[in-house]
Coordinates of C-alpha atoms in Angstrom, one line a residue:
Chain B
X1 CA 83.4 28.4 -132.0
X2 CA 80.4 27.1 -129.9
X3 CA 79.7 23.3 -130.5
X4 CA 76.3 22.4 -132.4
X5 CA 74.5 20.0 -130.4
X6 CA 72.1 18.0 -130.6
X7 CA 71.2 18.0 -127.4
X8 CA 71.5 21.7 -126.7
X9 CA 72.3 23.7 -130.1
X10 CA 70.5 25.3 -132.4
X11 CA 68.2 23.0 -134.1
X12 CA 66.0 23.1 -137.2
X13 CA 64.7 20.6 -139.5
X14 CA 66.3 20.3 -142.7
X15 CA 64.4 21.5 -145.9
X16 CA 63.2 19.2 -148.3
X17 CA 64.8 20.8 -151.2
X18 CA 68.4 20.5 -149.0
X19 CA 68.0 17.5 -148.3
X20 CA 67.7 16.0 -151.4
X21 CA 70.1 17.8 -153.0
X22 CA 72.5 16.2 -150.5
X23 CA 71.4 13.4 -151.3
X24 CA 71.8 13.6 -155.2
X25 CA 75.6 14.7 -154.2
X26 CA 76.2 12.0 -151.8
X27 CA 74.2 8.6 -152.4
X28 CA 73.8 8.0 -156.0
X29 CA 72.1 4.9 -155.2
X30 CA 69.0 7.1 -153.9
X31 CA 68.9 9.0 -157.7
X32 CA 69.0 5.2 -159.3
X33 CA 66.0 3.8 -157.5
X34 CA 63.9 7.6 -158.1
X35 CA 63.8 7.9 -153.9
X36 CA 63.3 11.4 -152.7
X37 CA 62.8 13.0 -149.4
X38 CA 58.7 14.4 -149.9
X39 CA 58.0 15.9 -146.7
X40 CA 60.2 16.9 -143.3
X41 CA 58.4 17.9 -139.9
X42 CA 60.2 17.7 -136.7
X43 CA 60.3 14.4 -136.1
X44 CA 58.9 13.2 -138.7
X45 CA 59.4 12.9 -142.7
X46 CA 58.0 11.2 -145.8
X47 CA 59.9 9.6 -148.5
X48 CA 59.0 7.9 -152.3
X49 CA 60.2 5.4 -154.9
X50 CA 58.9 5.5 -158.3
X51 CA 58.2 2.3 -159.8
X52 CA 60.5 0.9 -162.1
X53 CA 62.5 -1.9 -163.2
X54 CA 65.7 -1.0 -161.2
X55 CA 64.0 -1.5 -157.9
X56 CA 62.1 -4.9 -159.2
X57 CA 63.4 -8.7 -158.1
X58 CA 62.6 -11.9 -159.1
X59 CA 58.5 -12.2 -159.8
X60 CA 58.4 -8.3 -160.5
X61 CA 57.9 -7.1 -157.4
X62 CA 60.6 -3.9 -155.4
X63 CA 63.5 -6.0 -153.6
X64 CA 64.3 -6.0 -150.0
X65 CA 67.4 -3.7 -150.9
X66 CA 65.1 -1.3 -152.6
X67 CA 62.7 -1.1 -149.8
X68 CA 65.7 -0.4 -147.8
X69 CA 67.0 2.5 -149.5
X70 CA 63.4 3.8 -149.1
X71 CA 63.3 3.0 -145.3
X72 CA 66.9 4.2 -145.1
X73 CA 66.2 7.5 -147.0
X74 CA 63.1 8.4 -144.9
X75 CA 64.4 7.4 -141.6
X76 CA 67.7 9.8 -142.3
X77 CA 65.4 12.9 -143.0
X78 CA 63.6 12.0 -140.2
X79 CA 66.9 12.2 -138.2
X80 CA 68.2 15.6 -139.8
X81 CA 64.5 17.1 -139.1
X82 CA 64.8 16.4 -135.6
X83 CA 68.4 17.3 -135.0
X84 CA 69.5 19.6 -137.5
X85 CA 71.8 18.7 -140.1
X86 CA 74.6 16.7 -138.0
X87 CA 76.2 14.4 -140.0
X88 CA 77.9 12.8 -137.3
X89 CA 74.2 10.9 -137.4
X90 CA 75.1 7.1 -137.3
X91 CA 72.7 4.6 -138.6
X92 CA 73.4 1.1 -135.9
X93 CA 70.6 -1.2 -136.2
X94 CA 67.8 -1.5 -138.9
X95 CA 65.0 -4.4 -138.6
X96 CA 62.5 -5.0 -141.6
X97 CA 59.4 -7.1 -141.5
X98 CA 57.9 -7.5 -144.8
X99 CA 54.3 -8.5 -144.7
X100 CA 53.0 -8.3 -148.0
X101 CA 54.5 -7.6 -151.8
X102 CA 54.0 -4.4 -153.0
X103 CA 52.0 -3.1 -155.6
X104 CA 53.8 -2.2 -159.1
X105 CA 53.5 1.0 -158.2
X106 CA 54.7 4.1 -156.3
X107 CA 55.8 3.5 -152.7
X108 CA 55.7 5.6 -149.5
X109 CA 57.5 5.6 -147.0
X110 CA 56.7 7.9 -143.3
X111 CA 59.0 7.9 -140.9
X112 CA 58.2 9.0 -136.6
X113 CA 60.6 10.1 -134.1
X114 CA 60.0 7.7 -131.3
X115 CA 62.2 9.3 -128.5
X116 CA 64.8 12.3 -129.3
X117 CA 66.2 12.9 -125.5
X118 CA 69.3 10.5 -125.9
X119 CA 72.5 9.7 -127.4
X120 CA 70.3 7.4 -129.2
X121 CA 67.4 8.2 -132.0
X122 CA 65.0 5.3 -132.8
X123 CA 62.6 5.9 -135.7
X124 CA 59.6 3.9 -136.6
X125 CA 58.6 3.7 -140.2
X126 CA 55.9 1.9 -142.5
X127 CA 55.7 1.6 -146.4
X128 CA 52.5 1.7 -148.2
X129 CA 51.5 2.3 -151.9
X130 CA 50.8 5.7 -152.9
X131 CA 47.3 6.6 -151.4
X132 CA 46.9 3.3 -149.7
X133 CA 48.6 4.2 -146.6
X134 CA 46.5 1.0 -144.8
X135 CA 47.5 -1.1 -146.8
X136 CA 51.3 -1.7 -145.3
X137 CA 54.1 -3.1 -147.1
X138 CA 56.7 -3.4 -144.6
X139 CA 57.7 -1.9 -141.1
X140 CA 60.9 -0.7 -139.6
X141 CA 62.6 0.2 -136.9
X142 CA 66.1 2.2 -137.3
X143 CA 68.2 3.7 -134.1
X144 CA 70.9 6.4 -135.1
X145 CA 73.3 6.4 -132.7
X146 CA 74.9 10.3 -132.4
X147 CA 78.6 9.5 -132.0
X148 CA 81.7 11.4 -129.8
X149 CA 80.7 14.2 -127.3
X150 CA 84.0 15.3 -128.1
X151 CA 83.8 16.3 -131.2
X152 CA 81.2 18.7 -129.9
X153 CA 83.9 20.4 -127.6
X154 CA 86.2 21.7 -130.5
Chain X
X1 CA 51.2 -36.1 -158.0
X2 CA 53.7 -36.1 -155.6
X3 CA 54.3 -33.0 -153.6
X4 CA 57.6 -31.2 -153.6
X5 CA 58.0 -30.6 -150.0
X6 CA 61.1 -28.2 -148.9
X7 CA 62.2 -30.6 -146.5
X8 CA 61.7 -33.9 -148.3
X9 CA 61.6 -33.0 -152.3
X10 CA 64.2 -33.0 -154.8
X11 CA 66.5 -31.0 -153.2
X12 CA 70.2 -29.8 -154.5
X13 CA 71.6 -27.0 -153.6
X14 CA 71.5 -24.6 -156.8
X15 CA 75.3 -23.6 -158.1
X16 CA 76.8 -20.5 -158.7
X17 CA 76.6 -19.3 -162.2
X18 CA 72.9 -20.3 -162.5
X19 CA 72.2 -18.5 -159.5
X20 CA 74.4 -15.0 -160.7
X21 CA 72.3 -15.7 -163.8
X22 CA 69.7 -15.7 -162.1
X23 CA 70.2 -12.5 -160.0
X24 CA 71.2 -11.1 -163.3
X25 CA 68.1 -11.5 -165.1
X26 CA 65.5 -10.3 -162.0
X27 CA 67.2 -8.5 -159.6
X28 CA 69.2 -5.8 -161.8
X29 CA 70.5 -3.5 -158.5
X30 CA 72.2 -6.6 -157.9
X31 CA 74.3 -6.0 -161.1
X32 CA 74.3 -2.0 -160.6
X33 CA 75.8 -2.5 -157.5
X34 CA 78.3 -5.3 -158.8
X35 CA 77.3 -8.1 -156.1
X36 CA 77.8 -11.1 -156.7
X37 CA 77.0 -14.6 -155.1
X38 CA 81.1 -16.1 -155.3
X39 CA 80.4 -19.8 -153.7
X40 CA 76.9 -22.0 -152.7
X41 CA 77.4 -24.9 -150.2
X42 CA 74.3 -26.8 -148.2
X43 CA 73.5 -23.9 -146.0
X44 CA 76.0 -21.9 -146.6
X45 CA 77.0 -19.3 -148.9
X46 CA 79.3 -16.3 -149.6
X47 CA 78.5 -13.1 -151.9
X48 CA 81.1 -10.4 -153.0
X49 CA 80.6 -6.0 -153.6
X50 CA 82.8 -4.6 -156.2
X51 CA 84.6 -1.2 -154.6
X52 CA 82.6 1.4 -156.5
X53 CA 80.7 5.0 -156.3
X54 CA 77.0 3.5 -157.1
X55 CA 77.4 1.7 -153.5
X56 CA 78.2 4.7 -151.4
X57 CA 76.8 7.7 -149.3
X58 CA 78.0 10.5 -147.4
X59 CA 81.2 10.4 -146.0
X60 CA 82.6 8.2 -149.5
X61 CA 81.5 4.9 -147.3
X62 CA 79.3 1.8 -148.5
X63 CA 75.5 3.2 -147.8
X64 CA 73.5 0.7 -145.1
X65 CA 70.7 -0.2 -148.7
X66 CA 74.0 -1.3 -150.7
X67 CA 75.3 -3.7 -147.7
X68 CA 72.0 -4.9 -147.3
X69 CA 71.8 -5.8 -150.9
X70 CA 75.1 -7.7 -150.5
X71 CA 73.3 -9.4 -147.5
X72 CA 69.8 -10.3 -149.6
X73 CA 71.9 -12.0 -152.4
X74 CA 74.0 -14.1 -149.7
X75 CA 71.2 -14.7 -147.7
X76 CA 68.8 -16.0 -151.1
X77 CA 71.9 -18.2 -152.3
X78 CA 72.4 -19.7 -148.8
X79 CA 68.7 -20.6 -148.5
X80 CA 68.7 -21.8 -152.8
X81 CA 72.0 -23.6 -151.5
X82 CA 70.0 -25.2 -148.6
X83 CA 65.9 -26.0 -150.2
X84 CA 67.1 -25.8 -153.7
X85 CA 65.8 -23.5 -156.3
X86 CA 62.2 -23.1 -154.5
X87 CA 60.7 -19.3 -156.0
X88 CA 58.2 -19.6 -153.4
X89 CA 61.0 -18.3 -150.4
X90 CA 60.2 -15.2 -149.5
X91 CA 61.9 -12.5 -147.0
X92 CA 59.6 -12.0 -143.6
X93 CA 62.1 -10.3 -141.4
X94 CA 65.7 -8.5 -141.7
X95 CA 67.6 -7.2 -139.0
X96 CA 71.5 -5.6 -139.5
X97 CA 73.7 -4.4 -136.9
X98 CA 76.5 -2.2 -138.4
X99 CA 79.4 -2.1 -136.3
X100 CA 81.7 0.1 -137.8
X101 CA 82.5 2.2 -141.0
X102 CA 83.3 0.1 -144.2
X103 CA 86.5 0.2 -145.5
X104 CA 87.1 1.5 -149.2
X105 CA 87.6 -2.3 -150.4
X106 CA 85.7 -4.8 -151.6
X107 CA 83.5 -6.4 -149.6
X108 CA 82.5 -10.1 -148.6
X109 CA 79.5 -11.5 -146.9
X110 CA 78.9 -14.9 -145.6
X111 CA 75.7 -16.3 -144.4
X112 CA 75.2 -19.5 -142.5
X113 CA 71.7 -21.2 -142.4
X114 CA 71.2 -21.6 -138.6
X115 CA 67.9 -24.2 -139.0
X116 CA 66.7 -26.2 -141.2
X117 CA 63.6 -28.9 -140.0
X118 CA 60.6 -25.8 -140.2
X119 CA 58.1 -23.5 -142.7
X120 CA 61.1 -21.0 -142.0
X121 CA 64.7 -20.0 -142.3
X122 CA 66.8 -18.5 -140.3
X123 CA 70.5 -16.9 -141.1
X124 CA 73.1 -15.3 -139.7
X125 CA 75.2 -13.2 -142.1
X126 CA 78.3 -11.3 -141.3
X127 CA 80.1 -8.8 -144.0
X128 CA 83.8 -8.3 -143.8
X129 CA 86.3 -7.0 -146.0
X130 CA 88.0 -9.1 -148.6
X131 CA 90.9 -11.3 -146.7
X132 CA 90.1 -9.4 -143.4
X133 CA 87.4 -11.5 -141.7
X134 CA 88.1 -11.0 -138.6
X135 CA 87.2 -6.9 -139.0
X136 CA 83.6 -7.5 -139.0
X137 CA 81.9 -4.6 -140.6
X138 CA 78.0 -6.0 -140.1
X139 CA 76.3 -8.9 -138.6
X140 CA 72.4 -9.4 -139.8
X141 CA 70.0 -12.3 -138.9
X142 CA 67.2 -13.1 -141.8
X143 CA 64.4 -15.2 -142.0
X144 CA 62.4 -16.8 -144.8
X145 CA 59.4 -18.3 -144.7
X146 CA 58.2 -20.9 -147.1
X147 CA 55.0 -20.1 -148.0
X148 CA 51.4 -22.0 -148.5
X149 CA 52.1 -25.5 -148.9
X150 CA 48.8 -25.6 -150.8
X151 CA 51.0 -24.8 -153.7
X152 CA 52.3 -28.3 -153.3
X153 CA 49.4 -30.3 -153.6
X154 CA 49.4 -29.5 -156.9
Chain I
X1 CA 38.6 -34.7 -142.6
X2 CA 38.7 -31.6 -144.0
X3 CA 41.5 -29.6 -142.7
X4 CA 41.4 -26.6 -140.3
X5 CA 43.3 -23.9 -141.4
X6 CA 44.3 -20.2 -139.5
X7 CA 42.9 -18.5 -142.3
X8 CA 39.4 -20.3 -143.0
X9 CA 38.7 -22.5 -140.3
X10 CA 36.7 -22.0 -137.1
X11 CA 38.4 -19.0 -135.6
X12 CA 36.7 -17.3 -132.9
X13 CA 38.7 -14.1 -130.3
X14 CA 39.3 -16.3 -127.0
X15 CA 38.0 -14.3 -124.3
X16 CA 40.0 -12.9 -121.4
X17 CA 39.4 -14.8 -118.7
X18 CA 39.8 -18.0 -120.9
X19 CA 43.1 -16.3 -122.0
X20 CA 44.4 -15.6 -118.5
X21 CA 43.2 -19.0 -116.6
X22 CA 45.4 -20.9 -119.4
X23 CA 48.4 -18.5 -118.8
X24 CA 47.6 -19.2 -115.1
X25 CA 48.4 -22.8 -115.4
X26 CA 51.1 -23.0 -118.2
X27 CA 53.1 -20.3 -117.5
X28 CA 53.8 -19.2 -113.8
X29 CA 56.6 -16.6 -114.9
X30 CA 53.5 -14.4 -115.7
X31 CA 51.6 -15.1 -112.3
X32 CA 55.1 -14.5 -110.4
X33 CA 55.4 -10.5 -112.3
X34 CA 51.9 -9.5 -111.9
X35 CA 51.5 -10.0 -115.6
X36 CA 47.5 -10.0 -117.0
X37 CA 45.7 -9.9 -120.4
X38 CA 43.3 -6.9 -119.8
X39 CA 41.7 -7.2 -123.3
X40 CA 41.4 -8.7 -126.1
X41 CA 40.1 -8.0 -129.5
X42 CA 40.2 -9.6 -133.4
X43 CA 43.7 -8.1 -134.2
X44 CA 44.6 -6.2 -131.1
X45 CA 45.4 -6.4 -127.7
X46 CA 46.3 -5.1 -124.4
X47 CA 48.1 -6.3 -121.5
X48 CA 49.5 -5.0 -117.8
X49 CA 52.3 -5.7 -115.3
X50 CA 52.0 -4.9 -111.9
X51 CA 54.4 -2.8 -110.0
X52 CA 56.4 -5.0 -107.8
X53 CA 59.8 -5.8 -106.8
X54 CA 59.8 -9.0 -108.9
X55 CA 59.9 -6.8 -111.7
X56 CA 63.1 -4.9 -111.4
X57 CA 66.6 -4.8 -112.1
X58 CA 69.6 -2.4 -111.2
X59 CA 68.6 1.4 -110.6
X60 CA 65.0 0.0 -109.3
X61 CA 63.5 0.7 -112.9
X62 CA 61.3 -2.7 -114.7
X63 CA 64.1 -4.7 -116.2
X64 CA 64.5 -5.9 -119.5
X65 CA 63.0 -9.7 -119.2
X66 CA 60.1 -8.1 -117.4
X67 CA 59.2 -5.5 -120.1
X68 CA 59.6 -9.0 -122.7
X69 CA 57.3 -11.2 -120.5
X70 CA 54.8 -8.0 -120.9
X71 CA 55.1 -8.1 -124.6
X72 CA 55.2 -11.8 -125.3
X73 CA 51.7 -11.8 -123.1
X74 CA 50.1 -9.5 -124.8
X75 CA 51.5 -11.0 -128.7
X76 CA 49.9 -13.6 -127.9
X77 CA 47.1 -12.5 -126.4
X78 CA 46.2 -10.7 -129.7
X79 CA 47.6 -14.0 -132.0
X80 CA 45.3 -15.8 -130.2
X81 CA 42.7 -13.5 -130.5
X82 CA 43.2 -13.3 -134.2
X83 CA 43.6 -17.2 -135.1
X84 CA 41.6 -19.0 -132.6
X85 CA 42.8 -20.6 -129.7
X86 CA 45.9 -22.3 -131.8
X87 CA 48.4 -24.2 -129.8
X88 CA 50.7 -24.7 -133.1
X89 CA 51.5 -20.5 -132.8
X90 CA 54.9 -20.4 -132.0
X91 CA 57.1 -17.4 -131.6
X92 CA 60.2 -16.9 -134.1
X93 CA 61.2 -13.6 -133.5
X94 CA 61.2 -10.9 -131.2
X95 CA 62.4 -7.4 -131.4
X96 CA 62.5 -4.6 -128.9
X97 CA 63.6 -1.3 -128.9
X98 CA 63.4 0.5 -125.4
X99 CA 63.2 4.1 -125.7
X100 CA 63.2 5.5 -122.0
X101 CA 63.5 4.1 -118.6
X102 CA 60.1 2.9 -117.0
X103 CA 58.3 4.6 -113.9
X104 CA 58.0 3.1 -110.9
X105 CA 53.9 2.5 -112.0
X106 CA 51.8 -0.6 -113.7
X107 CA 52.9 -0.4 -117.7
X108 CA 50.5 -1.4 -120.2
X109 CA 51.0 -2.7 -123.3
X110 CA 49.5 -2.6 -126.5
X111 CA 49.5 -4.9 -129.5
X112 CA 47.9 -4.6 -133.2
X113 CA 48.2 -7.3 -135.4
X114 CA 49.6 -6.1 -139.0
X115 CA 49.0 -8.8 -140.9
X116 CA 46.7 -11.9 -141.1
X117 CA 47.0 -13.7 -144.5
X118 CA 49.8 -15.5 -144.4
X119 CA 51.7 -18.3 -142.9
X120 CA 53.2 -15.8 -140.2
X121 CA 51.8 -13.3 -138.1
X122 CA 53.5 -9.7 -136.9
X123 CA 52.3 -7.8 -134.1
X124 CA 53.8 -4.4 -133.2
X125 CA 53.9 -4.0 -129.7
X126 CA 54.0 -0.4 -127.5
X127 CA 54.5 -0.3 -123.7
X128 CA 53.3 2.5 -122.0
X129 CA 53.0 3.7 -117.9
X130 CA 48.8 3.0 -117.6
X131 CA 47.1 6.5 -118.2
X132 CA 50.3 8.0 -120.4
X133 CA 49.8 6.4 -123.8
X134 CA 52.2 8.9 -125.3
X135 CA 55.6 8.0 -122.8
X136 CA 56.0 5.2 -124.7
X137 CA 59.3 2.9 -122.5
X138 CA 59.1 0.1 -125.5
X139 CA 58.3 -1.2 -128.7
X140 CA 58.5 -4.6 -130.2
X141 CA 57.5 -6.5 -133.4
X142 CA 57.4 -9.8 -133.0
X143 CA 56.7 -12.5 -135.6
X144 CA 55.0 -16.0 -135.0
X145 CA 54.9 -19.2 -137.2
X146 CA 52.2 -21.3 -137.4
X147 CA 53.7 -24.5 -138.1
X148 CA 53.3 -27.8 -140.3
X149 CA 50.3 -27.9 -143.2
X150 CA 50.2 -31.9 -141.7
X151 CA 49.2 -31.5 -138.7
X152 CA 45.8 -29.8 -139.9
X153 CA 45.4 -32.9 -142.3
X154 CA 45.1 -34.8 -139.2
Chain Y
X1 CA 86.6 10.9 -106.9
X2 CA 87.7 10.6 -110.7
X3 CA 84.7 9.2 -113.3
X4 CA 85.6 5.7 -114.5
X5 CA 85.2 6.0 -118.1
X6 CA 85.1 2.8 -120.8
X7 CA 86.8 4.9 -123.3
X8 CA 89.2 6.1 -120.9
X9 CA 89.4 5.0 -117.8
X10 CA 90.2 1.7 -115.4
X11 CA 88.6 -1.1 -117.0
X12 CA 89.2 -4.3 -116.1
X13 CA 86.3 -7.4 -116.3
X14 CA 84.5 -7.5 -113.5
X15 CA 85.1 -11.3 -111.7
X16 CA 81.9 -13.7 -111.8
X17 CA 81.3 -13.4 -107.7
X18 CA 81.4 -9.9 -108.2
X19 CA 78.9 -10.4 -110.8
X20 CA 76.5 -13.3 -109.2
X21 CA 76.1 -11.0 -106.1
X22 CA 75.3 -7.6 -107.9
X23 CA 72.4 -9.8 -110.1
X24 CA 71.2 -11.2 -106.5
X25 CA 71.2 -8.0 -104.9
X26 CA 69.4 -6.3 -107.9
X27 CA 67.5 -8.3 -110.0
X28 CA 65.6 -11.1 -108.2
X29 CA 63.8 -12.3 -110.7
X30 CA 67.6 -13.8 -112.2
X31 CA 67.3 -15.3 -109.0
X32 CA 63.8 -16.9 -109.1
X33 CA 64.5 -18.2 -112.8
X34 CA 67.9 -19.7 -111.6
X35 CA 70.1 -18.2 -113.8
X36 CA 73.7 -17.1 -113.3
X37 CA 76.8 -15.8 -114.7
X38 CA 79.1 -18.5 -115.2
X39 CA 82.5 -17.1 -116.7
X40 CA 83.4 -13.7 -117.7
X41 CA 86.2 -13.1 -119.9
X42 CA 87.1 -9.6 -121.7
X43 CA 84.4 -9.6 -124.6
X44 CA 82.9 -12.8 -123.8
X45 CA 80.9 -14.4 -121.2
X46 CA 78.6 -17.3 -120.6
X47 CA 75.4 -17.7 -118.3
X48 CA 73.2 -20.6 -117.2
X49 CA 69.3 -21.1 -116.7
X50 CA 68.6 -24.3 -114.6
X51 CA 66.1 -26.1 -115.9
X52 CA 63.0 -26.0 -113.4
X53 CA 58.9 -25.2 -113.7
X54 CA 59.5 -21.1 -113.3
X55 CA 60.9 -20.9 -116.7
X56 CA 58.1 -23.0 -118.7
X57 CA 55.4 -21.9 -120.8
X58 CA 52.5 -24.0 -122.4
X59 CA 53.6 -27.1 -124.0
X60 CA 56.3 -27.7 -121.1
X61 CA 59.0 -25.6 -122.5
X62 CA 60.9 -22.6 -121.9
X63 CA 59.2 -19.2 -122.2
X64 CA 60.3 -16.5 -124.7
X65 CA 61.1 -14.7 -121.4
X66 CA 63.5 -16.8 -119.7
X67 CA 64.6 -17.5 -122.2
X68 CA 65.4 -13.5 -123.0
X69 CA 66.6 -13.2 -119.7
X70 CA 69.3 -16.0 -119.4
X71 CA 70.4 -13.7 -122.8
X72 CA 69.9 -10.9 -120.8
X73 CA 72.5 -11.8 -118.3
X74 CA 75.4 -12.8 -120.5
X75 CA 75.1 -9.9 -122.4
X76 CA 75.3 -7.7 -119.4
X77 CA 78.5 -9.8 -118.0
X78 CA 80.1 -9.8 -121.2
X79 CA 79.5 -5.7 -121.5
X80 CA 80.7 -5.5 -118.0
X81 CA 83.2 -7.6 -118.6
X82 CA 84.8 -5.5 -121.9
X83 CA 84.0 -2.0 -119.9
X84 CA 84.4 -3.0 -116.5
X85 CA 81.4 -2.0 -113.8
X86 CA 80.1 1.3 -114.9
X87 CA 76.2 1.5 -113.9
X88 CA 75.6 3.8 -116.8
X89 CA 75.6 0.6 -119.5
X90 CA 72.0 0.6 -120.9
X91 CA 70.5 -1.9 -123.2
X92 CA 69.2 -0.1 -126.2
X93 CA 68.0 -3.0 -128.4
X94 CA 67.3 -6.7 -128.5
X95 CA 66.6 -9.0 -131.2
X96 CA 65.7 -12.7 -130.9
X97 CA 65.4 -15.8 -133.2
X98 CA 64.0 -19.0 -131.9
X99 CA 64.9 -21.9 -133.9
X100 CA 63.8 -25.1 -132.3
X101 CA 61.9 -25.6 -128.8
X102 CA 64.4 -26.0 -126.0
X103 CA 64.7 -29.3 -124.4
X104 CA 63.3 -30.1 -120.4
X105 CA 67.4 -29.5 -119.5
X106 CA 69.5 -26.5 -118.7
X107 CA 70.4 -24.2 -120.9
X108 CA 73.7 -22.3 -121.3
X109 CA 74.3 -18.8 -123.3
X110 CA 77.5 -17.5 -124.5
X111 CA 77.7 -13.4 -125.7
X112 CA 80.9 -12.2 -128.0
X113 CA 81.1 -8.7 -128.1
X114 CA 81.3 -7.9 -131.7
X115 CA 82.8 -3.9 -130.9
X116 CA 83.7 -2.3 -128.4
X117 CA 85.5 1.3 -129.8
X118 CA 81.7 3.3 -130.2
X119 CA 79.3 4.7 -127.9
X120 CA 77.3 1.3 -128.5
X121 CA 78.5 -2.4 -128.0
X122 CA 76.5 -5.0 -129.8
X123 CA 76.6 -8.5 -128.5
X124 CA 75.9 -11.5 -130.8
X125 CA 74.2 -14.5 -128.0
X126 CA 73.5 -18.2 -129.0
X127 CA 71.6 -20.4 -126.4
X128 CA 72.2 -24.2 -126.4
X129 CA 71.8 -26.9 -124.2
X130 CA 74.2 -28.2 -122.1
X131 CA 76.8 -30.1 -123.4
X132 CA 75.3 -29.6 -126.6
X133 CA 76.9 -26.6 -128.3
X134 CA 76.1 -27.2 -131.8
X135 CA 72.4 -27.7 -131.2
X136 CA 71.6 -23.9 -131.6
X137 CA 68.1 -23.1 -129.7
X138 CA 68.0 -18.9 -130.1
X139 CA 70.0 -16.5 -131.1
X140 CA 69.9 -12.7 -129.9
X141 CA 72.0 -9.4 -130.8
X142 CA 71.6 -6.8 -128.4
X143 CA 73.1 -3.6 -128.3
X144 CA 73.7 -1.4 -125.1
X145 CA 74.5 2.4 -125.3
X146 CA 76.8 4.0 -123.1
X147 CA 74.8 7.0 -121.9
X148 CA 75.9 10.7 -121.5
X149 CA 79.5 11.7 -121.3
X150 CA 78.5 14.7 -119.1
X151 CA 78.7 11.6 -115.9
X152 CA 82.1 11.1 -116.5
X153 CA 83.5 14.9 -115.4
X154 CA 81.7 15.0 -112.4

C-alpha cells in the first residue's frame, strides 16, 4: 500500500467533529478542562476552554497547565488541518509567555501554520477572552517534528 | 513599615505539606492529575506524577499539558523554596523541550533555581522517570517575575 | 524626588537617528553586519541587515548570530521606543524559531510590542527578505526586565 | 559515493582543527568575535569568546549576539561531534536565558546533547566565565533538525 505523506500524500484537514471525538477517546485531560477543537482551516484552527474551577490556580485565575492544554489542543488541530491526520505528528518544543491573567471567563485559543515545507511544523498561537481577541493572554510557539521517513516506506 | 523585599525579607523556604496543601486547595488539576511537590530545599525542589489515565493522550503516553503541570508545581515550590511563600510570583515565560516518549511509570521532576540577586527567576527543570534519572524525558527553563514592588511599600 | 517609573514617567519614542548614533558607538557588532534601525514607533519597530559576507555562515545563507543581532536591534529599538530611552532595559530571554533558509538579499525585521503594563516587556519579532513580508525566515519573542524599583528612588 | 547518514552511517566526532578551520572558512564573523571550538567530545563540546570590544554592547558588556553565537558554535561542535560532519544539520530553534551581565573576561560555553536517537537533537548550553564554572551567565537549548532523508540515497 502507497505511503501517506505528508510531504506528498493525500492531504486534507481534519473535521472538527473528528477531531474532537479523538480527542474525547484519547486525552481525557482535554474533556476535564471543557477544551474543544472550534474551528480547522488549513493551517490554521481555533480552540476553547470553558471557565471553571478545574482550570483555576491560586488567586482564581486558569493555570499555566490549563493554558497549556488549550495551546496544546489548538496547536495539534492546527497540525492535523495542515497534514492530514498523521499521528506520527510529534510535539518537540513549546514556549509560553504569559502577559496578562485572564479573565474568569471563556478562553480562545487560534493557532497559524508558520511554515509547512519541512520535516518540521512550527505553529504560532495567541489566547484571548471570548470576543476580546486584542486583548492577549499569552503567546506560543509549538514545532511538531514529523518523525521516521521510514515508516512512510511500508 | 518595613518593606518585605524578596531578596532581603523574612525569607524561609516554605515546606512540603503546606505547600501540597496549598496546591490542594487552589490549584485542583494538580490533585486530578495526582502531582505532587515530594521535597523543598533553598532553590531547589522535586515534584512527583502518579501513573494514571487522566495524564495521558494518544498513543497511552503522558500528554505535553500533564508534564507541564508536573513542571509548574516543581517550578512554584523551587521558587516558594527559594523567596518564601511570596503570592505575588507569577509565570512570564515557559519553554519545554520533550526529548523522548514517557515511559508508563511515575514520573519525577526536579527544578534548580539558576539566579537568585534580580525582579526575576529563572529555572531549569528536567523530568525523568522514578529511579531512572539519567533517561531524561523533558528539560524546560521558567522564569518568574516578581512583580510591582509598590506592593511593598505598604 | 519623585520617582520615574516605565509606566508613568517621562516616556517619549527615541527617534531613529538618536537610536542608531547610540548603537553606533556602544555596539560595533551591529556597524560590522550592516545592521540599522529603519523605524521606530510607540510599540513597534523595524529593523534591516545588509547583505554581506559578514553575515553568513556554511551554505552562504545569513547565519544564526546574524539573524539574532537583527532581532535583538530591532527589540530594542521598539523597548526603547515604548519606555523612553531606559538604560536599566535589560534582555532575559530570547526565543527564535527559524522557519526557512534566508535569500541572499537585505532581511527586515519587524517587532510589536505585546505588552506594556508590567515589570517586563515581550516583543514578537518576524524577519522577512525586504519587499516579501509573507516569506517569513524567523520569528522571536523576546522578554526584557526592567530592573530594581531603587534605582528610580534615586 | 554512499550517503553518510547519522542514523546509519560512519559517524565519528569530527576533531577540533577539523572544526576551527571549517568555522574560518565559512563563517567569518566566528572569526571577527574571536570565538573557537575548544574540545569536541561525542555529545559534548566546549567553545570560547575572547574577551575584546567586537563583542560589547552598551554598558561595556557582552551583546545578546555574541553571546548567541559563542552558543551557537558549541552547539554545532557538539551536534557534529554526536553525528559526525554531515552539512545537512540545521538549527531549528534557540532559546536563551540571561541571568547576570557577563564580566570584561572571556567566556567559555559547554553543550550536552540531551538525545540523539530522533530526527532532532536538542542541546542544553551554559556560558560561564573562565575558570569560573559555577557562576552561570546564560543558558540556551537549541534544537537542530536533521533535514530530508531523500539526501541520504543519492
Amino acid at each position: 500500500m502507497a505511503p501517506v505523506s505528508h510531504s506528498t500524500g493525500t492531504k486534507g484537514h481534519i473535521g472538527v467533529d473528528r477531531f474532537n471525538a479523538m480527542l474525547d477517546e484519547t486525552t481525557p485531560l482535554a474533556a476535564h478542562l471543557g477544551i474543544r477543537a472550534e474551528r480547522i482551516e488549513i493551517g490554521e484552527a481555533w480552540s476553547r476552554i470553558a471557565f471553571s474551577p478545574a482550570a483555576l490556580r491560586a488567586g482564581g485565575t486558569y493555570s499555566g497547565p490549563a493554558l497549556m492544554a488549550l495551546i496544546d489542543v489548538c496547536m495539534y488541530a492546527a497540525v492535523l488541518g495542515s497534514i492530514g491526520d498523521d499521528p506520527r505528528a510529534l510535539t518537540t518544543n513549546v514556549a509560553i509567555n504569559f502577559l496578562t491573567r485572564a479573565p474568569a471567563r471563556d478562553l480562545v485559543a487560534r493557532c497559524k501554520i508558520l511554515n509547512n515545507n519541512a520535516d518540521f511544523v512550527v505553529g504560532s498561537i495567541v489566547v484571548y477572552p471570548e470576543n476580546d481577541e486584542t486583548n492577549v493572554i499569552c503567546t506560543s510557539t509549538c514545532t511538531y517534528a514529523i518523525p521516521p521517513r521510514a515508516i512512510e516506506r511500508g
